[in-house]
Coordinates of C-alpha atoms in Angstrom, one line a residue:
X1 CA 5.9 7.9 -9.8
X2 CA 6.5 5.1 -7.3
X3 CA 5.8 1.7 -8.7
X4 CA 6.0 -1.8 -7.1
X5 CA 5.4 -4.7 -9.4
X6 CA 5.0 -8.2 -8.0
X7 CA 5.4 -11.4 -9.9
X8 CA 5.9 -15.1 -9.1
X9 CA 2.7 -16.1 -7.5
X10 CA 0.8 -19.2 -8.4
X11 CA -0.6 -22.6 -7.4
X12 CA 1.6 -25.0 -5.5
X13 CA 1.1 -28.1 -3.5
X14 CA 1.8 -28.1 0.2
X15 CA 5.5 -28.6 0.9
X16 CA 6.4 -26.9 -2.4
X17 CA 8.2 -23.6 -3.1
X18 CA 7.6 -20.3 -4.8
X19 CA 9.7 -17.2 -5.3
X20 CA 8.1 -13.8 -5.4
X21 CA 9.7 -10.8 -7.0
X22 CA 9.1 -7.1 -6.4
X23 CA 10.5 -4.7 -8.9
X24 CA 10.6 -1.1 -7.6
X25 CA 10.9 2.1 -9.5
X26 CA 10.3 5.8 -9.3
X27 CA 12.3 6.5 -6.1
X28 CA 15.7 6.2 -4.6
X29 CA 15.8 2.5 -3.8
X30 CA 18.2 2.4 -0.8
X31 CA 16.3 5.1 1.0
X32 CA 13.5 2.8 1.9
X33 CA 12.8 -0.7 3.1
X34 CA 10.7 -3.2 1.1
X35 CA 8.3 -5.7 2.7
X36 CA 5.8 -8.3 1.9
X37 CA 2.3 -8.0 3.2
X38 CA -0.3 -10.8 2.8
X39 CA -4.0 -10.9 3.1
X40 CA -6.1 -14.1 3.2
X41 CA -9.8 -14.0 2.5
X42 CA -11.7 -12.8 5.6
X43 CA -8.5 -12.0 7.5
X44 CA -6.6 -8.9 8.3
X45 CA -3.4 -8.1 6.4
X46 CA -0.2 -9.2 8.1
X47 CA 3.4 -8.3 7.5
X48 CA 5.3 -11.3 6.5
X49 CA 8.8 -10.1 6.0
X50 CA 10.8 -7.0 5.1
X51 CA 14.4 -6.0 4.3
X52 CA 16.2 -2.7 4.7
X53 CA 17.9 -1.6 1.5
X54 CA 20.5 0.3 3.4
X55 CA 21.9 -2.4 5.7
X56 CA 20.1 -5.6 4.6
X57 CA 18.6 -6.1 8.1
X58 CA 15.5 -8.3 7.9
X59 CA 12.3 -9.1 9.7
X60 CA 10.2 -12.3 9.6
X61 CA 6.8 -12.9 11.1
X62 CA 7.0 -15.9 13.4
X63 CA 4.9 -18.3 11.3
X64 CA 7.3 -18.0 8.3
X65 CA 10.7 -18.0 10.1
X66 CA 12.9 -20.8 8.8
X67 CA 10.7 -21.2 5.7
X68 CA 10.8 -17.9 3.9
X69 CA 13.9 -15.9 3.0
X70 CA 13.9 -12.3 1.8
X71 CA 16.7 -10.8 -0.3
X72 CA 17.4 -7.7 -2.3
X73 CA 19.3 -7.0 -5.5
X74 CA 20.1 -3.3 -5.2
X75 CA 21.4 -3.0 -8.8
X76 CA 18.1 -4.4 -10.1
X77 CA 16.0 -2.6 -7.5
X78 CA 14.3 -5.9 -6.9
X79 CA 13.3 -7.7 -3.7
X80 CA 12.7 -11.5 -3.6
X81 CA 10.8 -13.6 -1.2
X82 CA 11.8 -17.3 -1.4
X83 CA 9.0 -19.4 0.1
X84 CA 9.8 -23.0 1.0
X85 CA 7.8 -25.7 2.8
X86 CA 4.6 -23.9 1.9
X87 CA 1.5 -24.6 3.9
X88 CA -2.2 -24.1 3.2
X89 CA -2.3 -21.3 5.7
X90 CA 0.2 -19.4 3.5
X91 CA -2.6 -19.0 0.9
X92 CA -3.2 -15.3 0.4
X93 CA -2.7 -12.3 -1.9
X94 CA 0.9 -11.1 -1.4
X95 CA 1.6 -7.4 -1.7
X96 CA 4.9 -5.7 -2.1
X97 CA 5.0 -2.6 0.1
X98 CA 7.5 0.3 0.5
X99 CA 8.3 0.8 4.1
X100 CA 9.7 3.7 6.0
X101 CA 11.4 1.3 8.3
X102 CA 11.7 -2.5 8.3
X103 CA 10.2 -4.0 11.5
X104 CA 7.1 -5.7 12.9
X105 CA 4.9 -2.6 12.6
X106 CA 5.1 -2.4 8.8
X107 CA 4.6 1.4 8.2
X108 CA 4.1 1.4 4.5
X109 CA 3.2 4.2 2.1
X110 CA 3.0 2.4 -1.3
X111 CA 1.7 -1.0 -2.2
X112 CA 1.8 -3.1 -5.4
X113 CA -1.1 -4.7 -7.1
X114 CA -0.6 -8.0 -5.4
X115 CA 0.1 -11.6 -6.5
X116 CA -2.0 -14.6 -5.6
X117 CA -0.4 -17.5 -3.8
X118 CA -2.5 -20.6 -3.4
X119 CA -1.2 -23.7 -1.6
X120 CA -3.2 -26.8 -2.0
X121 CA -3.2 -29.5 0.7

């Protein structure tokens, strides 16, 4: 059974940092990419960042470039999203998703339960 378990969300002041973690299990980790999808209240979900487990290629949505960094620990089957210089508009539920490919289209087939990130201004 494929499982994606997120952790690391919370409440932070604007300008602060958080690190999200996604622990994957139940499948061959390096066969798929992992991404972070976020959804704010009343807004559509958007792909924030992803990383290919095979070659470590990455994608970042324009609004997070230079502030967020995605990384992968293959031995731990865990993907991290380091979020710096957080803004109020980053407030959302962040979901870890398994992707067929890492890119702007975010074709995912599994999604975790989500972790809330709240940035106070």
